XYZ file of C-alpha atoms in Angstrom:
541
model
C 7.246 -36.830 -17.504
C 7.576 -33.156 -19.013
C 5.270 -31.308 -20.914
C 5.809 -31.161 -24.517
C 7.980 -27.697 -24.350
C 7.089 -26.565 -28.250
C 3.118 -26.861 -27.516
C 1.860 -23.145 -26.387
C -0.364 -22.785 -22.625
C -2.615 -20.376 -21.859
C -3.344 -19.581 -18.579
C -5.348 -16.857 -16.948
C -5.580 -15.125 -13.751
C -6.534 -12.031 -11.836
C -4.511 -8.968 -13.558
C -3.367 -6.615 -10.660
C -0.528 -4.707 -12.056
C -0.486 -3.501 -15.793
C 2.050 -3.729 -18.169
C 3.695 -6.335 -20.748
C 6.678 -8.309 -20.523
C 8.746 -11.405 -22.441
C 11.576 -13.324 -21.006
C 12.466 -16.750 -19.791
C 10.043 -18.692 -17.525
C 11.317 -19.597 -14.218
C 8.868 -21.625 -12.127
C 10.169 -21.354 -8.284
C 10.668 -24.446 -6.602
C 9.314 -22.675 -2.879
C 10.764 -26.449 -1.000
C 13.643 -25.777 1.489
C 16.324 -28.518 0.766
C 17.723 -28.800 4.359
C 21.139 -30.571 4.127
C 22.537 -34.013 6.337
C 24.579 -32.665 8.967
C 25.892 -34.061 12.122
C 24.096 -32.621 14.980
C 26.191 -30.469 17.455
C 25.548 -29.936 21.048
C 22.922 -28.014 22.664
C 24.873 -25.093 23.093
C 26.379 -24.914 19.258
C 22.704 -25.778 18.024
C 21.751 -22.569 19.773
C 24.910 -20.444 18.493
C 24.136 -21.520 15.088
C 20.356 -20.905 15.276
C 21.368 -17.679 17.226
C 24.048 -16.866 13.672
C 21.286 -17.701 11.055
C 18.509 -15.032 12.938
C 21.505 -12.587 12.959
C 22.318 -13.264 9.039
C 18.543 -12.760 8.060
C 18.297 -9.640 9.896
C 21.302 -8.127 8.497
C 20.098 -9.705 4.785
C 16.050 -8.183 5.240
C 17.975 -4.789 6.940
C 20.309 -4.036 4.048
C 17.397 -4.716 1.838
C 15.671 -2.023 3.669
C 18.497 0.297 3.689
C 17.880 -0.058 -0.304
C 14.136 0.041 -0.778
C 13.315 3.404 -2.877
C 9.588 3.653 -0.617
C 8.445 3.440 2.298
C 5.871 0.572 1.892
C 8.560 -1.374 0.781
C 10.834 -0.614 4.184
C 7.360 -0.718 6.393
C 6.983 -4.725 5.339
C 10.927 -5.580 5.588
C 10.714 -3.798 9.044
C 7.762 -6.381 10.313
C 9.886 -9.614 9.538
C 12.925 -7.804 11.281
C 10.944 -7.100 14.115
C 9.476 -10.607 14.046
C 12.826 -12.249 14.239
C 13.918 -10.398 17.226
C 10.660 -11.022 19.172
C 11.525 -13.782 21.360
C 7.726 -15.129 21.763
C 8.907 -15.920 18.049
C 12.270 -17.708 19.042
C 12.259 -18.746 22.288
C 9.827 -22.086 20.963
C 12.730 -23.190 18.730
C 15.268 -22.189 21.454
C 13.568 -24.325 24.126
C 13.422 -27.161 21.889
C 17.053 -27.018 21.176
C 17.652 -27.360 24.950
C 15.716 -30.257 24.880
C 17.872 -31.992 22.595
C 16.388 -31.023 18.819
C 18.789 -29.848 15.936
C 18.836 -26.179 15.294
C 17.059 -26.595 11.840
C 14.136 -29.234 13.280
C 13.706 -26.629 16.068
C 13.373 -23.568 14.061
C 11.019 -25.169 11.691
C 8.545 -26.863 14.238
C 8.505 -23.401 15.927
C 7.831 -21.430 12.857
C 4.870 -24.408 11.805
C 3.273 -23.528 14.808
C 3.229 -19.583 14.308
C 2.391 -19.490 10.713
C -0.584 -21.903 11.301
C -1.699 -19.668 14.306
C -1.859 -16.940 11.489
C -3.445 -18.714 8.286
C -5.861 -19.980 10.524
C -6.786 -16.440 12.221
C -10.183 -15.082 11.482
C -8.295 -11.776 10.711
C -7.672 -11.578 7.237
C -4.704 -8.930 7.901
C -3.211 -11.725 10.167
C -3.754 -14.646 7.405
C -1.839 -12.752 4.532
C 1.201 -12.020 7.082
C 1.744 -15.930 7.201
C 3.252 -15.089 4.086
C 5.784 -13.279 5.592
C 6.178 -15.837 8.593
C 6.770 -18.617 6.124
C 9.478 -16.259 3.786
C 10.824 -15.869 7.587
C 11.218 -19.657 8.252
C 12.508 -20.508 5.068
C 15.275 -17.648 5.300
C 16.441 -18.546 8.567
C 16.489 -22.337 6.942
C 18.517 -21.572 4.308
C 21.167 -20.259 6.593
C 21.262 -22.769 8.909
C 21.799 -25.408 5.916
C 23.874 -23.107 3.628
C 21.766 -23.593 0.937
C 21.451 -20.442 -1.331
C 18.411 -19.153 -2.797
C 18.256 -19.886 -6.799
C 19.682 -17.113 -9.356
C 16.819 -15.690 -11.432
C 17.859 -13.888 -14.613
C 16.757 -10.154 -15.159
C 13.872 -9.947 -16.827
C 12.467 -13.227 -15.949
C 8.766 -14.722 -15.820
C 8.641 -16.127 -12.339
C 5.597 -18.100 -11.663
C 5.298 -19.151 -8.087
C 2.862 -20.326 -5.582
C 3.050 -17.269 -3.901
C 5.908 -14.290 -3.299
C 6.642 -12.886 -0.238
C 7.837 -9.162 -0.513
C 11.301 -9.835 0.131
C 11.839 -12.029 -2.226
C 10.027 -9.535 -4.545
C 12.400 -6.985 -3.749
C 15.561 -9.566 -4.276
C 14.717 -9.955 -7.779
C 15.835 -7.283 -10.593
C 12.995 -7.964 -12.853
C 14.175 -5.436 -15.338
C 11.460 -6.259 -17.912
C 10.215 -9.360 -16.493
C 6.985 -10.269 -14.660
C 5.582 -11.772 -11.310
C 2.860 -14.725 -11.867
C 1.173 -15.998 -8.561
C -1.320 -19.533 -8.530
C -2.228 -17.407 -4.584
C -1.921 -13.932 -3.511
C -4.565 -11.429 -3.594
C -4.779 -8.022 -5.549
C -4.004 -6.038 -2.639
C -1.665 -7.872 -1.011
C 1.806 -6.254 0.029
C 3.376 -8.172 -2.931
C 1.054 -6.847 -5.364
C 1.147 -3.164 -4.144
C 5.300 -3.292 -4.414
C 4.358 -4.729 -7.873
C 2.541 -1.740 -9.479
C 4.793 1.168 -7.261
C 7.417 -0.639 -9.271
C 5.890 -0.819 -12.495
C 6.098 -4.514 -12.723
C 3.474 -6.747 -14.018
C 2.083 -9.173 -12.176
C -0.826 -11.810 -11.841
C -2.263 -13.427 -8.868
C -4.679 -16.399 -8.630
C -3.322 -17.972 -11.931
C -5.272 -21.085 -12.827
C -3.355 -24.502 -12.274
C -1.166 -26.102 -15.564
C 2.133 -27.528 -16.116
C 4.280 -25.156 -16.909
C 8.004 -27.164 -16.246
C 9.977 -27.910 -19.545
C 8.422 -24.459 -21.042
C 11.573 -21.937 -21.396
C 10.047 -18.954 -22.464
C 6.410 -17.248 -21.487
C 4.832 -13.746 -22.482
C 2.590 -12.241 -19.733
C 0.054 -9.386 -20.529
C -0.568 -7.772 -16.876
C -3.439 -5.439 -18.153
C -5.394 -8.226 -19.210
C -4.379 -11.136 -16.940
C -2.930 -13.935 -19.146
C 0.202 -15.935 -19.347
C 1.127 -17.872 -22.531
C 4.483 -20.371 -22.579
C 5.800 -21.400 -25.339
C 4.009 -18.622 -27.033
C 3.553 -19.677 -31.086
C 4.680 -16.927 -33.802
C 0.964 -15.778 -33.308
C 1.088 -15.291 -29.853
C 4.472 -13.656 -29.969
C 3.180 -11.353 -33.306
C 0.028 -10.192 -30.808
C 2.798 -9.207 -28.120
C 4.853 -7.133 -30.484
C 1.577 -5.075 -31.646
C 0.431 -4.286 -27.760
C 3.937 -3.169 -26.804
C 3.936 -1.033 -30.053
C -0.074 0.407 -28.969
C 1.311 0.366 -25.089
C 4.216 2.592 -26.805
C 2.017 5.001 -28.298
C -0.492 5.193 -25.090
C 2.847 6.229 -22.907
C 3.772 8.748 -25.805
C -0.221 10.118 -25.333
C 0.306 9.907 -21.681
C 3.486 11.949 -21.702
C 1.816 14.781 -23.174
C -0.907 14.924 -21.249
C 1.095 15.055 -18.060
C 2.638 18.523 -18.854
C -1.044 20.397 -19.113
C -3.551 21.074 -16.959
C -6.105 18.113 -16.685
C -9.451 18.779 -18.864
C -12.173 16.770 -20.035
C -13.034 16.680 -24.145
C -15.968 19.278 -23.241
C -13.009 21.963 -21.953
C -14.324 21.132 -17.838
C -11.164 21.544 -15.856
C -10.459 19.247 -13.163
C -7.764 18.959 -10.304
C -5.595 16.365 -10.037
C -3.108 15.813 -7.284
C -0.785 13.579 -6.160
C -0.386 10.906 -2.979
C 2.774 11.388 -0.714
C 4.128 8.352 1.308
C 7.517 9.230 2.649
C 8.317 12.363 0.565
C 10.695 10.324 -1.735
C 8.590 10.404 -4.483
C 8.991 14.430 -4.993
C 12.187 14.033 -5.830
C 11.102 12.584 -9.660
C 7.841 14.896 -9.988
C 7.858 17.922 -10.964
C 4.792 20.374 -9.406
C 3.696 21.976 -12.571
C 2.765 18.365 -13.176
C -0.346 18.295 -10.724
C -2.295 20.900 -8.835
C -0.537 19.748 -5.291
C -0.663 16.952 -2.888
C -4.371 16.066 -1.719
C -2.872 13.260 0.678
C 0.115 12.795 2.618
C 0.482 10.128 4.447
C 2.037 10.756 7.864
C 2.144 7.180 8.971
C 4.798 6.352 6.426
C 6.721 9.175 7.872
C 6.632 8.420 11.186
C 7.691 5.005 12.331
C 8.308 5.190 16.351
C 7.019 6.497 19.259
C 10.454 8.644 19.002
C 9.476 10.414 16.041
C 5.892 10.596 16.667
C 7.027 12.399 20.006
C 9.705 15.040 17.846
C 7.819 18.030 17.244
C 10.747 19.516 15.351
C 11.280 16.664 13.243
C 8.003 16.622 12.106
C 8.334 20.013 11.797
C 10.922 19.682 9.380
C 9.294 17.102 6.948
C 6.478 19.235 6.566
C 8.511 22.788 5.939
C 10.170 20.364 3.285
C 7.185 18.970 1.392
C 5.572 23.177 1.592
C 8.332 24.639 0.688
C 8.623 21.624 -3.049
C 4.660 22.515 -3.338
C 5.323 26.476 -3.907
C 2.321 27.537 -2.851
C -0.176 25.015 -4.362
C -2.243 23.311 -1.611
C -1.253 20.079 0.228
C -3.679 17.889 2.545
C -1.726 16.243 5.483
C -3.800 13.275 6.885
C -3.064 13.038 11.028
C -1.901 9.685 11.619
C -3.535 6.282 10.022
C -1.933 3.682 11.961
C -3.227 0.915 12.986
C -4.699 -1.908 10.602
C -2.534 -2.895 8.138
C 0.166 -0.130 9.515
C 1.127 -1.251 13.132
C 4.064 1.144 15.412
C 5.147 -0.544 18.035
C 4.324 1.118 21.430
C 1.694 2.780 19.612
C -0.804 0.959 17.948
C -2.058 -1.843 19.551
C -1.742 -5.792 19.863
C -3.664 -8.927 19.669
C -6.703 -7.041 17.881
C -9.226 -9.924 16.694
C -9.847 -7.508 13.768
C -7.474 -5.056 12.859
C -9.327 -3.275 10.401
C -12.381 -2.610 12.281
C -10.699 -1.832 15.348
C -9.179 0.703 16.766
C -7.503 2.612 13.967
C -6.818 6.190 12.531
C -8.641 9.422 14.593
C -10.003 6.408 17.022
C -6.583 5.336 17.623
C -5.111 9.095 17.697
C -7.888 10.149 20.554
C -6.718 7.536 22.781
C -2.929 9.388 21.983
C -3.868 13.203 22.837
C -0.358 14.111 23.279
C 1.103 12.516 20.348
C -1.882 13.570 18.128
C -1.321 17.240 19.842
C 2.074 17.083 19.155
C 1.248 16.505 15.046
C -0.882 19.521 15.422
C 1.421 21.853 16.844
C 4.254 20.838 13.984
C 1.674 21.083 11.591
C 0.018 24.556 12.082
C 3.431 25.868 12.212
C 4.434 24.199 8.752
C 0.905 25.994 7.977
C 2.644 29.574 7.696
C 4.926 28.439 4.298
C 1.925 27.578 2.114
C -2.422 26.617 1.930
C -1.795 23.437 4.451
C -5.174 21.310 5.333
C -5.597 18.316 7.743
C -7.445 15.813 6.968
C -8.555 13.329 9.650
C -8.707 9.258 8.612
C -11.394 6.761 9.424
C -14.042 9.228 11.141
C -17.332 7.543 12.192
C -18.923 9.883 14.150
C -19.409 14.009 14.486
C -17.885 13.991 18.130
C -14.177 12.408 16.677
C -13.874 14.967 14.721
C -15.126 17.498 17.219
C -12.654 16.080 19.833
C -10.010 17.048 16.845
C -10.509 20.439 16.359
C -10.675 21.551 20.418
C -7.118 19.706 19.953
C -6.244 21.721 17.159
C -6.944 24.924 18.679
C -5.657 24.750 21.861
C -2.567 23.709 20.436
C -2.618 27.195 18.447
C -3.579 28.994 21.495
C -0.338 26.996 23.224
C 1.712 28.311 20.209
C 0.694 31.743 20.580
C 1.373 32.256 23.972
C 5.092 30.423 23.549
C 5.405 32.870 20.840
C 5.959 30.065 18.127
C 5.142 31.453 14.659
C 1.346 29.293 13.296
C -1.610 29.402 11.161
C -4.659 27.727 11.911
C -5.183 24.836 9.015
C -8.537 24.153 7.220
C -9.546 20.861 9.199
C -11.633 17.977 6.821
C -12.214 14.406 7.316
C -11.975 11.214 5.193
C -15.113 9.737 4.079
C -14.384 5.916 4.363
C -16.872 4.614 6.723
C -20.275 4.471 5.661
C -22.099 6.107 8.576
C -19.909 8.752 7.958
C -21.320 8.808 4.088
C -24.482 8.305 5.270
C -25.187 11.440 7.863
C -22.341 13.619 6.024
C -24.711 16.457 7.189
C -24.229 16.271 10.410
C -20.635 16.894 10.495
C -19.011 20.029 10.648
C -16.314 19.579 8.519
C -14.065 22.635 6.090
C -13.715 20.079 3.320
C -13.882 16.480 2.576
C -11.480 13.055 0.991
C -13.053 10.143 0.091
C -10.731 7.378 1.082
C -12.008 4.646 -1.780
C -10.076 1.828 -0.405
C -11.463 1.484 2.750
C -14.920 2.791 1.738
C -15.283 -0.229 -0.623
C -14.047 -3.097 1.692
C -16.348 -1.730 4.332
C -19.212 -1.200 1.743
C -18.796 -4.702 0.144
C -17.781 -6.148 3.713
C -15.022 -7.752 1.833
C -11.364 -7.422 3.246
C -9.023 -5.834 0.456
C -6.620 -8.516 2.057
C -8.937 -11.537 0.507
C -8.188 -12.668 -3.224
C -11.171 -15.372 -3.185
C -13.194 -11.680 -2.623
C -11.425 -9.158 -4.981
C -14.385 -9.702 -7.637
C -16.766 -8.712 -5.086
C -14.525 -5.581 -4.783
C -15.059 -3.303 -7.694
C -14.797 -0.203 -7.305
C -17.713 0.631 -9.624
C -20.306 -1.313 -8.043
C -23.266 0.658 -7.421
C -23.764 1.076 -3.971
C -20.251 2.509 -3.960
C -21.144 4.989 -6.519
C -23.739 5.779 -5.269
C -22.356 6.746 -1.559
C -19.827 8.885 -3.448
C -22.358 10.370 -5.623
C -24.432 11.413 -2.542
C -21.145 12.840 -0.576
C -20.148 15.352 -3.894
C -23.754 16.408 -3.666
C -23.426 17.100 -0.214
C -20.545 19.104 -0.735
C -21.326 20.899 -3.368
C -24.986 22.230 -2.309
C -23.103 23.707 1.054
C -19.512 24.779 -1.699
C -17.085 22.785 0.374
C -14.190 21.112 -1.454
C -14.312 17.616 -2.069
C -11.598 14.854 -3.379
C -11.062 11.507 -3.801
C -7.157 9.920 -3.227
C -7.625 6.114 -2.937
C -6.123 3.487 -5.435
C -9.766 4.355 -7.806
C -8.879 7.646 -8.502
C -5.534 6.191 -10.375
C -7.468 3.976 -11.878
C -8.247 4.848 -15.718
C -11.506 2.639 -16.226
C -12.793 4.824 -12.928
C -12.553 8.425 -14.437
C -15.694 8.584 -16.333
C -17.729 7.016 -13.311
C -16.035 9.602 -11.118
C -16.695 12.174 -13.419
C -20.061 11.356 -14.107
C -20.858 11.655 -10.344
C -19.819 14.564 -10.535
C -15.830 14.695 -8.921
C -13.966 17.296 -10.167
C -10.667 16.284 -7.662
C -8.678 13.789 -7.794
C -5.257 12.768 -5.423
C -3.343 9.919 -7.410
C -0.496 8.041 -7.313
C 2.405 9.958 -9.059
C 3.353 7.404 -11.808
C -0.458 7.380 -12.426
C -0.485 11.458 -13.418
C -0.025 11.041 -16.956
C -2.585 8.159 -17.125
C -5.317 9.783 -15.367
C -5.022 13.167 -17.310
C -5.511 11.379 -20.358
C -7.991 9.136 -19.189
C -9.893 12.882 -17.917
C -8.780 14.446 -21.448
C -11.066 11.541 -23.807
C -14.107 12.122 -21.265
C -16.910 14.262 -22.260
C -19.398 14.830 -19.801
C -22.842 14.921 -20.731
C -25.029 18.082 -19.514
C -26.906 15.703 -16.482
C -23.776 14.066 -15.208
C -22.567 15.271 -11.778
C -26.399 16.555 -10.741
């Protein structure tokens, strides 16, 4: 029996991308409806298995070819890649052989995978069985010719859970995500807030069937259906205060960022895959404090083109006219696999071997990065910054690298400058002994620092409260690095996801940062956020 569809719900959940939005509630019925079909021999079960695998890889490719970032394309890519790995296939293959239908193949096979990964003790592993089970149900719908359901722009789509494909199918054009599962840091929710759409994840169980209509408020983590003319009068006055706040924002983005007492503080932006400098403009920010090279550079192929690389960085120098930008060597690994490159079968992915660990075990390939940077060095102030150092010797072993690969230049004639060389501060023995690195300048990579602090995976939803980025002991760490810095005058920033994060400024500031790398469509945000601060005479001491 339906709800009565005139009585208002409220339901909360964990908010993990801002915004408002109003628009007809779809709740996604995630079943596959497999249809009766006569059962074909062995060798047309495997041709039409063989078609639907083809059809999903062309469908997840051309959704690739039209993803506007590189996080986007990075996730699409891993589902491609899974449905041509035959340790995937050859299961439901096999059993086709044996005498099984294509679709009671495929699905048994698939069952067997995805409970491999929800039941790994890697929590990287257990949120890709999302993307295993968007796999099995694509493939399904192909071999059964059912189509996936219409959703109106601008919808409210409540599901249990989204996998970023389906995300990306969607033109939500005003409308809003609403998870029961998921996780604030899961790839859903990250394509969520890149694309300015809000969204809500671990959404407390109701009824919601025979409600048409729902308002969602992604800032503070609610969903209302059927909202009442109360509910729906309370909407209309935070779009018209949202209004005004992106009218504040907007003005704020075209000056230099400074606190209420007149401080002046830097604020620069994060580059994935160099897309995003086609919609900012640089007298927006002070430069790029992080580039992110991993985005860039998805094969062994391209991590082994000098010139290429070459070429991307000349590109992003030459749109920064002479204000600085921080290249980070390459962060792969973790969450960020390259096939051929990273490697397989880790039990833990983020405390394995990842970043400058990862990158020693590559000297060529890490040389090779050098070399294209210090000649992309000679356009404009270029630094590189080296992720997830532990201990003095990595980053050491980085700069013998870095020089001989000058020297190399030099003698081959090859026009270079030698690069300030930093390191990230995400790991906490590397917090902890800052003074025993030699380092030209320092990035404190808050994302990692905080799962690693908190020894909670950023992966984990049942975790994300543990996960604040203002809890103490991760203040405190940061606190202690800017001190570090700024007794011996070396430059310090800060460019993970708390330095876009407006409730973070005054913390930050109080510690005493004075840099900050954001997210681009956080610039205007942040510079207000830094503009209503006033810092009081014994903050940052």
């Amino acid at each position: 029996m339906l709800p009565d569809g005139d009585q208002t719900v409220c339901l909360s959940g964990t908010p993990v991308s801002p915004g408002l939005a109003r628009g007809p509630l779809i709740v996604l019925d995630e079943a596959v409806h497999v249809t009766t079909r006569t059962r074909g021999t062995p060798e047309e079960e495997k041709a039409g298995l063989q078609d639907a695998l083809d059809q999903a890889c062309a469908a997840l490719t051309e959704l690739m070819d039209q993803a506007s970032d590189s996080e986007a394309e990075a996730i699409l890519a891993f589902q491609v890649e899974m449905l041509g790995d035959t340790v995937v296939t050859d299961p439901a293959f096999e059993a086709i052989a044996g005498g099984a239908a294509a679709e009671d193949a495929w699905t048994q096979a698939m069952e067997v995978q995805i409970r491999e990964y929800h039941e790994a003790e890697d929590l990287y592993f257990r949120a890709r069985a999302s993307d295993l089970r968007d796999m099995r149900d694509r493939v399904s719908r192909h071999l059964s010719g059912a189509v996936s359901a219409a959703i109106p722009p601008g919808s409210i789509v409540v599901a249990n859970d989204l996998p970023p494909s389906r995300f990306l199918e969607i033109a939500w054009d005003g409308g809003a995500a609403v998870l029961f599962e998921g996780s604030p840091n899961s790839h859903v929710s990250m394509l969520a807030r890149a694309r300015g759409v809000p969204m809500i994840v671990g959404l407390e169980r109701g009824e919601l069937n025979g409600h048409l209509e729902a308002i969602v408020d992604g800032t503070g983590g609610m969903l209302i259906a059927s909202p009442d003319a109360e509910a729906i009068a309370a909407f209309e006055q935070k779009k018209t205060l949202a209004a005004r706040e992106q009218a504040d924002q907007a003005r704020y983005l075209v000056a230099p960022a400074t606190t209420a007492c007149g401080q002046r503080v830097q604020v620069y932006i994060n580059v994935a895959d160099g897309t995003e400098l086609d919609h900012v403009d640089i007298a927006h920010c002070d430069g790029i404090g992080l580039v992110r090279t991993e985005l860039l550079l998805r094969s062994m192929t391209e991590l082994q083109d000098e010139e290429r690389q070459y070429k991307i960085y000349r590109r992003i120098m030459e749109w920064a006219q002479g204000k600085p930008v921080t290249v980070r060597t390459m962060d792969a690994g973790g969450d960020k696999p390259i096939p051929g490159y990273t490697i397989d079968g880790e039990e833990n992915t983020f405390l394995g071997v990842r970043g400058v660990r990862l990158s020693l075990m590559h000297p060529q390939i890490l040389t090779t990065q050098l070399r294209a940077l210090a000649r992309a060095a000679l356009i404009g102030p270029l630094k590189v910054m080296v992720p997830m150092i532990t201990a003095p010797r990595e980053l050491d072993h980085v700069r013998v690298l870095l020089e001989s690969a000058i020297k190399a230049l030099q003698q081959e004639k090859i026009p270079c400058a030698m690069p300030e060389l930093g390191m990230m501060i995400e790991v906490p023995a590397a917090a902890l002994a800052i003074d025993l690195f030699e380092s030209d300048f320092y990035s404190i990579g808050s994302n990692d620092l905080i799962q690693y602090t908190t020894a909670c995976s950023r992966d984990s939803g049942p975790l994300a409260p543990l996960q604040d980025p203002l809890q103490p002991a991760v203040l405190r760490l940061i606190h202690e690095v800017i001190e570090h810095a700024n007794k011996h005058q070396l430059p310090i920033s800060l460019c993970g996801d708390m330095a876009s994060d407006a409730r973070c400024i005054p913390a930050l500031l109080g510690v005493g940062l004075r840099c900050l790398s954001v997210a681009p469509a956080a610039l205007g945000r942040v510079k207000a956020a830094i503009a209503r601060h006033r810092i009081a005479d014994n903050e940052g001491r």
